[in-house]
XYZ file of C-alpha atoms in Angstrom:
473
model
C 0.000 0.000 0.000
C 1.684 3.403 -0.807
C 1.181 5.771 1.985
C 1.833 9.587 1.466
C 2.236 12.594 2.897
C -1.145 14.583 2.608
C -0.172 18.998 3.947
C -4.105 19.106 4.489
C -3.913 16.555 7.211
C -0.424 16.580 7.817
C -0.176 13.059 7.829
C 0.925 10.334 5.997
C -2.456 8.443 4.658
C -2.685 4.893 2.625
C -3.492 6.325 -1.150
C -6.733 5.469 -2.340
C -7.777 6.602 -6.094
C -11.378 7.993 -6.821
C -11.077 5.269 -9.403
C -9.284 1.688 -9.356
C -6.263 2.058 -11.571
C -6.725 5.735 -12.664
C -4.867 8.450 -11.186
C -5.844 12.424 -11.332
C -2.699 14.698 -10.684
C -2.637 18.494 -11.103
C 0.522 19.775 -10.572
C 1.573 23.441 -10.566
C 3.248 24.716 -13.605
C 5.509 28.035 -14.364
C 5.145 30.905 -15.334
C 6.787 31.636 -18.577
C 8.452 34.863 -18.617
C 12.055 33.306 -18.827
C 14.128 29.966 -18.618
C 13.232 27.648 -15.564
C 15.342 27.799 -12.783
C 16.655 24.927 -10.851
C 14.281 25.472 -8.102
C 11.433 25.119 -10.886
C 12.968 21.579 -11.987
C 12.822 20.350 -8.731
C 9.692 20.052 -8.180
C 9.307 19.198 -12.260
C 11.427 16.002 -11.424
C 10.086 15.473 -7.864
C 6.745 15.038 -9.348
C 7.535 13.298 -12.698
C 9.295 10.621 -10.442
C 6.811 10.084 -8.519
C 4.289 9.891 -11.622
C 7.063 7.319 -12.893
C 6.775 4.962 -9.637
C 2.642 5.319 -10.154
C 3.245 4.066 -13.348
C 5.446 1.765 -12.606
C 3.387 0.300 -10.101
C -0.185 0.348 -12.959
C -1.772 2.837 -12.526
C -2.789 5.008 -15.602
C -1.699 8.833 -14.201
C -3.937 11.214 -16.033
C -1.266 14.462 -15.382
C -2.206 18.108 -16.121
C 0.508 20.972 -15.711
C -0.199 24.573 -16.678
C 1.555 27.485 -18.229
C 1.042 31.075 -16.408
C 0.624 32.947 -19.565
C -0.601 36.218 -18.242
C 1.057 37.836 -15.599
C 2.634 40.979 -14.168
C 5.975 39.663 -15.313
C 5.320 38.639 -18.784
C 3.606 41.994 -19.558
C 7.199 43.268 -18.369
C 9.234 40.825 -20.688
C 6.735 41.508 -23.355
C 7.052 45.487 -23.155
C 11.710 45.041 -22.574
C 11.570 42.560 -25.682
C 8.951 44.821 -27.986
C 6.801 41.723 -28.249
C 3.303 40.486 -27.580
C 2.915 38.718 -24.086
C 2.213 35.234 -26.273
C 5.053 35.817 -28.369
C 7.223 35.711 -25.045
C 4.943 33.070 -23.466
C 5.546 31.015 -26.449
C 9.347 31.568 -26.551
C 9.803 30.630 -23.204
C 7.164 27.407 -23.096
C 9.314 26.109 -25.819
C 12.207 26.596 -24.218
C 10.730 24.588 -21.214
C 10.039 21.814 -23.197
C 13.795 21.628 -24.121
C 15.007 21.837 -20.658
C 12.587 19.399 -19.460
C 12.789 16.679 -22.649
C 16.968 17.436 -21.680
C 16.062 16.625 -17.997
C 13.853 12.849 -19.534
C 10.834 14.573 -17.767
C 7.383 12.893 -19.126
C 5.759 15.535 -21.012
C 2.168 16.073 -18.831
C -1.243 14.631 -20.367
C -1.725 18.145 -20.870
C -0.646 21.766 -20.252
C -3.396 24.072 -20.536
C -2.730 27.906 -20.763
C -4.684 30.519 -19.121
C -4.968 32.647 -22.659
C -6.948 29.388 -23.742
C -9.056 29.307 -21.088
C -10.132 32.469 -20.202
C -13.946 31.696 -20.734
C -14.215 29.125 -18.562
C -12.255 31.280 -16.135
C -15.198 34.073 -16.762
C -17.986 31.634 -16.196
C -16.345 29.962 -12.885
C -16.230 33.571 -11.379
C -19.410 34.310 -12.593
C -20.823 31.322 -10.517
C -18.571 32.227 -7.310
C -20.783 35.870 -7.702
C -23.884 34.269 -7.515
C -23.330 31.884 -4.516
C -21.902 34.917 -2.779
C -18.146 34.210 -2.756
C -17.191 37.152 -4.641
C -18.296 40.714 -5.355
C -17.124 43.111 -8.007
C -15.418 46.298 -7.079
C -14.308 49.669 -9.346
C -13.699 46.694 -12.504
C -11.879 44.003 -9.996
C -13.427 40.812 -8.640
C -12.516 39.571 -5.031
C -13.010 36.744 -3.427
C -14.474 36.649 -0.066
C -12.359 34.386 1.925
C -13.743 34.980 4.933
C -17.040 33.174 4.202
C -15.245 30.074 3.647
C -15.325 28.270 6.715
C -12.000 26.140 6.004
C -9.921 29.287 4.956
C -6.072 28.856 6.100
C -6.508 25.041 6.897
C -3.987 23.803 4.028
C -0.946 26.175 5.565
C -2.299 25.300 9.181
C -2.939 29.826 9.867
C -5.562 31.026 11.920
C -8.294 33.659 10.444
C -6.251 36.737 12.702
C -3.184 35.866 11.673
C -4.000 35.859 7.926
C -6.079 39.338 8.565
C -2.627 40.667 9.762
C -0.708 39.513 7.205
C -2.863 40.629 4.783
C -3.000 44.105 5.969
C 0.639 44.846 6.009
C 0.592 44.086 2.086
C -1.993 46.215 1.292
C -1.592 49.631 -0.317
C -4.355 52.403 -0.370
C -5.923 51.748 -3.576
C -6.213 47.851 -2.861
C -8.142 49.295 0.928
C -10.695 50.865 -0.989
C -11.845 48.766 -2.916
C -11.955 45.086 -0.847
C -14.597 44.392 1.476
C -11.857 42.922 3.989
C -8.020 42.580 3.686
C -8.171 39.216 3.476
C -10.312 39.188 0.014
C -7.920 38.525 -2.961
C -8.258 39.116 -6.189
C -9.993 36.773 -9.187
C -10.080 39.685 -11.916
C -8.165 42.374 -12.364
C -9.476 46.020 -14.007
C -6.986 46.782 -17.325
C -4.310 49.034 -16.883
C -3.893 51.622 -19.890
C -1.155 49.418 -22.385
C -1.549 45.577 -21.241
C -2.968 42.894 -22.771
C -6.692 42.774 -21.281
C -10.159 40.528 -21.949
C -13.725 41.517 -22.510
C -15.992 40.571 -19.031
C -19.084 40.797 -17.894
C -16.967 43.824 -14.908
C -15.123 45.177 -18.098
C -12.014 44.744 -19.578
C -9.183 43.148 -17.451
C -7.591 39.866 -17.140
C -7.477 36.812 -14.247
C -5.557 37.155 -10.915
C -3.098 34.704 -10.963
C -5.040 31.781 -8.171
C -8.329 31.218 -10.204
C -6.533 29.592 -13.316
C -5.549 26.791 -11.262
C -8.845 26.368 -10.015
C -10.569 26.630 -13.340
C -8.168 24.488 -15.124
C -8.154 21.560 -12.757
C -11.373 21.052 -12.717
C -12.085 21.586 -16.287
C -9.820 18.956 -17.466
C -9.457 16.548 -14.336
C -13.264 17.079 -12.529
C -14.471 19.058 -9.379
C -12.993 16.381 -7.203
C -9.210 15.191 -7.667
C -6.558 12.743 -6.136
C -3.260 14.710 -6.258
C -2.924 18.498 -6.223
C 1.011 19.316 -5.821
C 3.552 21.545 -6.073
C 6.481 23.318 -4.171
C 6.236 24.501 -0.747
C 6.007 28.288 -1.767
C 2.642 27.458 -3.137
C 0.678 26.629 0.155
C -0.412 29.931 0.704
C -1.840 31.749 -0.494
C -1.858 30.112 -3.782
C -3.134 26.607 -2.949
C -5.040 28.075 0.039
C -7.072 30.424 -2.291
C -7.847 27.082 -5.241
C -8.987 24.972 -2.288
C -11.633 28.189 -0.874
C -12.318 29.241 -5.038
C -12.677 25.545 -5.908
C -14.996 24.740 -3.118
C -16.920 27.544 -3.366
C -17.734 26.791 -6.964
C -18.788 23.127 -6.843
C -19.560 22.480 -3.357
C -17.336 19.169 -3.396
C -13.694 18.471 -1.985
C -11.333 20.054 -4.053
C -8.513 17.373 -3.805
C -8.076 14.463 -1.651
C -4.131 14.667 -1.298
C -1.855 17.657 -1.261
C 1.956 17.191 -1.991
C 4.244 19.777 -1.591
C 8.194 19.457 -2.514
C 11.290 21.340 -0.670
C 13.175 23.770 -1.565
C 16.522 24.232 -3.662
C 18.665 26.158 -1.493
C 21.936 27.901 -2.473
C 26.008 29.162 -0.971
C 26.887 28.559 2.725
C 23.463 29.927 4.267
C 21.310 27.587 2.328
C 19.448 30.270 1.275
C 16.533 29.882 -0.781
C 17.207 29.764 -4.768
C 14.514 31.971 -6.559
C 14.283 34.719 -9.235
C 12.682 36.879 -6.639
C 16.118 36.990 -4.592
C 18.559 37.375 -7.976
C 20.471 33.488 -6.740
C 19.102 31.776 -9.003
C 20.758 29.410 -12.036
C 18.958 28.470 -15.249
C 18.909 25.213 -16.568
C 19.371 26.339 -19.732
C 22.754 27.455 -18.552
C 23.774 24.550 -16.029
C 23.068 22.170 -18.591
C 25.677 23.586 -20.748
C 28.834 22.498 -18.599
C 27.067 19.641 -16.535
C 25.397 16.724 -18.096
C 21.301 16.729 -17.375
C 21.681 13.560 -16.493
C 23.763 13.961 -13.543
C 21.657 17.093 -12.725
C 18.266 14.449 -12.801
C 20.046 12.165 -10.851
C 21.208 14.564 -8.303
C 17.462 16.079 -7.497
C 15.386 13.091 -8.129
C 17.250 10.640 -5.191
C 16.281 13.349 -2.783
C 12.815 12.868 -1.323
C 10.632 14.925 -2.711
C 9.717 16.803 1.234
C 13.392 17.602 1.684
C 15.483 20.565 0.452
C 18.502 20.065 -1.876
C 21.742 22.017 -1.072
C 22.906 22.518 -4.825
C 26.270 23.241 -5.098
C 29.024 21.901 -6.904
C 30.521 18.995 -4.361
C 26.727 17.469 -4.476
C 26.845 17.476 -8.368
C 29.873 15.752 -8.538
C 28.823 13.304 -6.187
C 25.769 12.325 -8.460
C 28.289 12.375 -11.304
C 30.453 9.833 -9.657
C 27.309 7.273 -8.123
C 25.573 7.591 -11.818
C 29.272 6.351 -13.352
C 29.046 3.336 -10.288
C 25.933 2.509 -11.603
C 26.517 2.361 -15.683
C 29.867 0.798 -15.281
C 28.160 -2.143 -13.134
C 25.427 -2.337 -16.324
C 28.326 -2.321 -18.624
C 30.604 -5.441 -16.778
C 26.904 -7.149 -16.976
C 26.850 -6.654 -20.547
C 30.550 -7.758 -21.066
C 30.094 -10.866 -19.620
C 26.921 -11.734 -21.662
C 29.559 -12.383 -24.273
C 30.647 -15.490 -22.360
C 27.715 -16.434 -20.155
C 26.169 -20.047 -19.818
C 22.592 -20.873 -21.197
C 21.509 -22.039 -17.690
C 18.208 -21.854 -15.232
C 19.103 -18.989 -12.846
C 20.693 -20.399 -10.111
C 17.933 -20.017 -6.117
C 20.499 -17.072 -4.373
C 20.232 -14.977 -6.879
C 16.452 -15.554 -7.286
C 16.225 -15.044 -3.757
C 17.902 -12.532 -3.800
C 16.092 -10.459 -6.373
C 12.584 -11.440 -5.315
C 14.093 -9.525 -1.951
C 15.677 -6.643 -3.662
C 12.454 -5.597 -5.741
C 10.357 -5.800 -1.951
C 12.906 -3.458 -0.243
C 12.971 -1.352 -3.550
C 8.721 -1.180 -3.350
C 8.779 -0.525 0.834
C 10.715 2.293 0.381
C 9.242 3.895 -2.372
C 5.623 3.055 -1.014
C 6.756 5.222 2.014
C 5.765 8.483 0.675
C 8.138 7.855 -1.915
C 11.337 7.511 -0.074
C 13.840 7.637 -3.031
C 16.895 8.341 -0.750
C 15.979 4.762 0.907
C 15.129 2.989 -2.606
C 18.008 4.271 -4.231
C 20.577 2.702 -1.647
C 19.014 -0.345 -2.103
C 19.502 0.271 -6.667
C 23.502 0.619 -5.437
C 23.241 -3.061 -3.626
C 21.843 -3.969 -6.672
C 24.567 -2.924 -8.726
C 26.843 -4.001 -6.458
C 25.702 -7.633 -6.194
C 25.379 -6.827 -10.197
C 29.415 -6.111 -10.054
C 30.310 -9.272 -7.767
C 28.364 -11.834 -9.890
C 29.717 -10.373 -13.009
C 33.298 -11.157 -11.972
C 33.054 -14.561 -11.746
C 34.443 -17.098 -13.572
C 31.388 -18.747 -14.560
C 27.583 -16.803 -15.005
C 24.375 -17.506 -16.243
C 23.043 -15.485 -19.198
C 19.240 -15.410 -17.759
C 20.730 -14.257 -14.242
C 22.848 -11.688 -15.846
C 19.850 -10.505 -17.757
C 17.679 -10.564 -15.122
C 20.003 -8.293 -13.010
C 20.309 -6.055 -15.786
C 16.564 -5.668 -16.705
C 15.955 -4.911 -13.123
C 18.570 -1.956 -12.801
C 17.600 -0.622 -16.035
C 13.664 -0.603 -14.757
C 14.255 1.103 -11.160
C 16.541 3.656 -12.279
C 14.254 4.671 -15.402
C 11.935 5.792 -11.876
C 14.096 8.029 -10.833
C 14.344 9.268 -14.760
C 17.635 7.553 -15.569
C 18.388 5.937 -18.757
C 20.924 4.302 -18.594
C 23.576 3.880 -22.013
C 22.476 0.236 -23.552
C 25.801 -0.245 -25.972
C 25.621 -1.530 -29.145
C 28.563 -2.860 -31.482
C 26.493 -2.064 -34.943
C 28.302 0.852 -35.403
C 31.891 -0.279 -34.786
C 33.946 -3.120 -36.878
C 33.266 -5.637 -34.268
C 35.906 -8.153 -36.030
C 38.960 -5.439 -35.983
C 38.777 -4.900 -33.113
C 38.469 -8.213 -31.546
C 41.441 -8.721 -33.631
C 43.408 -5.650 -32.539
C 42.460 -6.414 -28.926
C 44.217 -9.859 -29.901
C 47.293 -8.423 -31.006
C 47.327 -6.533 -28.215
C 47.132 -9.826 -26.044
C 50.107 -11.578 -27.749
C 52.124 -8.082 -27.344
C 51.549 -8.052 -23.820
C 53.118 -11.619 -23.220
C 56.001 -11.037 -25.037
C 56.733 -8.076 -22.862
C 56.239 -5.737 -26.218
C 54.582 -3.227 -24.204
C 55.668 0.065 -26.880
C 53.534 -1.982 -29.915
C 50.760 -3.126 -26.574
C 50.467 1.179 -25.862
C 50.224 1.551 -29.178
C 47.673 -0.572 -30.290
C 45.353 1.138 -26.903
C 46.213 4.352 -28.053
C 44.787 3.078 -32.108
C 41.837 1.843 -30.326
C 41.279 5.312 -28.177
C 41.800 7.190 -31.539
C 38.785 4.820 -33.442
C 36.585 5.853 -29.794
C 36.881 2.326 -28.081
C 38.093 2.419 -24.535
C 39.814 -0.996 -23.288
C 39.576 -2.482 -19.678
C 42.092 -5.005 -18.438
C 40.272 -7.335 -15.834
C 40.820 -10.969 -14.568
C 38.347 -12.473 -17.034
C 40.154 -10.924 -20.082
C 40.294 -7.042 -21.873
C 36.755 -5.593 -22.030
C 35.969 -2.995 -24.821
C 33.464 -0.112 -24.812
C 32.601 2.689 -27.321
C 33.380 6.152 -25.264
C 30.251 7.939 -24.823
């Protein structure tokens, strides 16, 4: 049974779908005024692992994932780079797709944008009018959050303390025209200049909480299993979808709510954001350090904790990822010599054992630090039984299959050589030249042939059960 961690209840809870077999996940998507951070692909690969270990375990994960396409900040970009705001919206989604694809992060079901939606948006806050939610105010729309009972139960705040809090970021104009400080805003009046929609309160465009709210339910139903996203997000954003959401259909908005650390930064830890100026760009980091590595490095951290990026951690990952393909790569050298034989009971044993430790800790609220200690076992036993004299293709196989499935959880893929591409025959014959070099002490014409072999891309490997070959990647 895979037990989460549910913020509403602030509990793990055994995970029960509204429908055998079907999974509904919303997760919260960027807004696209420039390239994703790495604080943004955290919780893009904290989430697309844990869709992979759904998967992986049957279920069918229906996943939606918005763009913010209308925002304060993209009307800024738009206005600096003398386009529209879609033209920079669409710049930037596409370059989110090639960070992510670079990152092997599934592409969602779907990824609505508000610009697309913006009549349903209209008609949602048209019903939250009517049942008294929300009033209209000088061409702005506010929700009254107030009237919802639950209000502040996600982020665990009393109804004072959000008054408070809401007060101090209020200006004069914003004091005029709400009923209460703790009202937010569902549409906002046009200012003279920026892009603006035709409503029933005049021209304007959505506050930034009600797309969520109208897009999950348009394209996943009032009720869902899985609303996540990072831990920024509780409130007021998630707060205010839970009290629009609510409102609007009179059912429970979500039945779980994950929420994934931070990506903290230098010797303080500090936060990484845009808002604070510390923040690196994929697009840039993937330049010097392979997105691979980068995967690897967020997505064996569970999801709840914050990452420390810095450079020691990377080359950590680096050097654990390398552990892991060379132990798939001995495997597949010794394939060339393995025994057509029935798998011998320890190692059954022992992988019947390895793929129930693997589960339990991934079932625990998807414990990939845990699950991934018990991969490196794997590969470990992987690297023993490859070094032995004698091995059994099937149990080889077997080992190799298993690695390959677990680690494409956590997003890795890991390099599955093939010889098409190389004169298989020269080199086996090279490689024997080599051999006959080396016992009769020739060692110049024995660095020489290496150094032909390096030149044509293959890399050799002396061991006990002969020279292994591999094309350098």
């Amino acid at each position: 049974m895979i037990q989460l961690y549910n913020t509403l209840t602030n509990k793990k809870e055994n995970f029960t779908p509204l429908n055998s077999g079907h999974i509904t996940m919303y997760v919260c998507g960027p807004t696209v005024y420039n390239y994703i951070h790495i604080g943004n692909a955290r919780s893009a690969i904290a989430f697309d692992t844990i869709r992979r270990y759904f998967e992986y375990r049957g279920f069918q994960v229906n996943y939606v994932s918005n763009f913010t396409d209308v925002d304060d900040k993209i009307i800024a970009a738009s206005k600096k780079l003398k386009i529209t705001p879609r033209e920079v919206s669409d710049k930037y989604i596409k370059a989110f797709y090639e960070d992510t694809d670079a990152l092997n992060i599934k592409r969602a079901t779907l990824n609505p944008r508000v610009m697309d939606t913006m009549d349903d948006i209209i008609k949602f806050i048209q019903v939250l009018i009517v049942n008294g939610y929300a009033y209209e105010s000088q061409g702005d729309v506010y929700y009254r959050a107030r009237k919802f009972a639950k209000y502040g139960q996600l982020s665990g705040q009393s109804i004072n303390e959000l008054e408070q809090g809401a007060s101090e970021r209020l200006n004069d104009d914003e004091v005029q025209k709400k009923e209460d400080p703790l009202d937010f805003a569902l549409w906002k009046a046009a200012k003279k200049g920026e892009i603006y929609w035709k409503s029933p309160w005049g021209s304007g465009r959505p506050g930034w909480h009600i797309e969520c709210s109208v897009m999950a339910t348009k394209f996943l139903g009032d009720t869902i299993d899985i609303h996540a996203g990072g831990q920024d997000l509780e409130f007021p954003h998630h707060e205010n979808e839970i009290a629009q959401s609510e409102a609007k259909t009179g059912k429970k908005f979500a039945n779980y709510w994950l929420h994934n650390g931070f990506v903290t930064i230098g010797e303080d830890e500090e936060k990484m954001s845009k808002s604070l100026g510390n923040f690196i760009t994929v697009h840039e980091i993937v330049k010097e350090v392979s997105p691979q590595v980068l995967r690897f490095f967020m997505a064996t951290t569970q999801y709840r904790r914050p990452i420390k990026y810095s450079k020691a951690n990377l080359e950590d990952a680096a050097a654990n990822l390398k552990k892991l393909q060379g132990a798939y790569d001995n495997a597949a050298y010794r394939l060339k010599d393995a025994e057509e034989m029935q798998n011998d009971n320890e190692s059954n044993e022992y992988l019947i054992q390895q793929k129930i430790d693997f589960e339990s800790a991934m079932d625990d609220d998807f414990n990939v630090q845990n699950a991934i200690t018990v991969v490196y076992d794997l590969a470990k036993k992987l690297n023993v039984y490859s070094s032995e004299d004698r091995v059994i293709k099937s149990t080889l196989e077997e080992f190799m299959q298993i690695l390959i499935k677990e680690l494409n959880i956590f997003g890795i893929f890991l390099n599955v050589h093939k010889e098409t591409d190389v004169d298989v025959k020269e080199v086996k014959e090279l490689i024997e030249q080599r051999n006959a070099a080396r016992r009769d002490h020739n060692f110049e014409k024995s660095d020489m042939i290496r150094d032909l072999l390096k030149g044509k891309g293959i890399i050799l490997e002396d061991t006990a059960q002969g020279t292994r070959w591999k094309k350098d990647e």
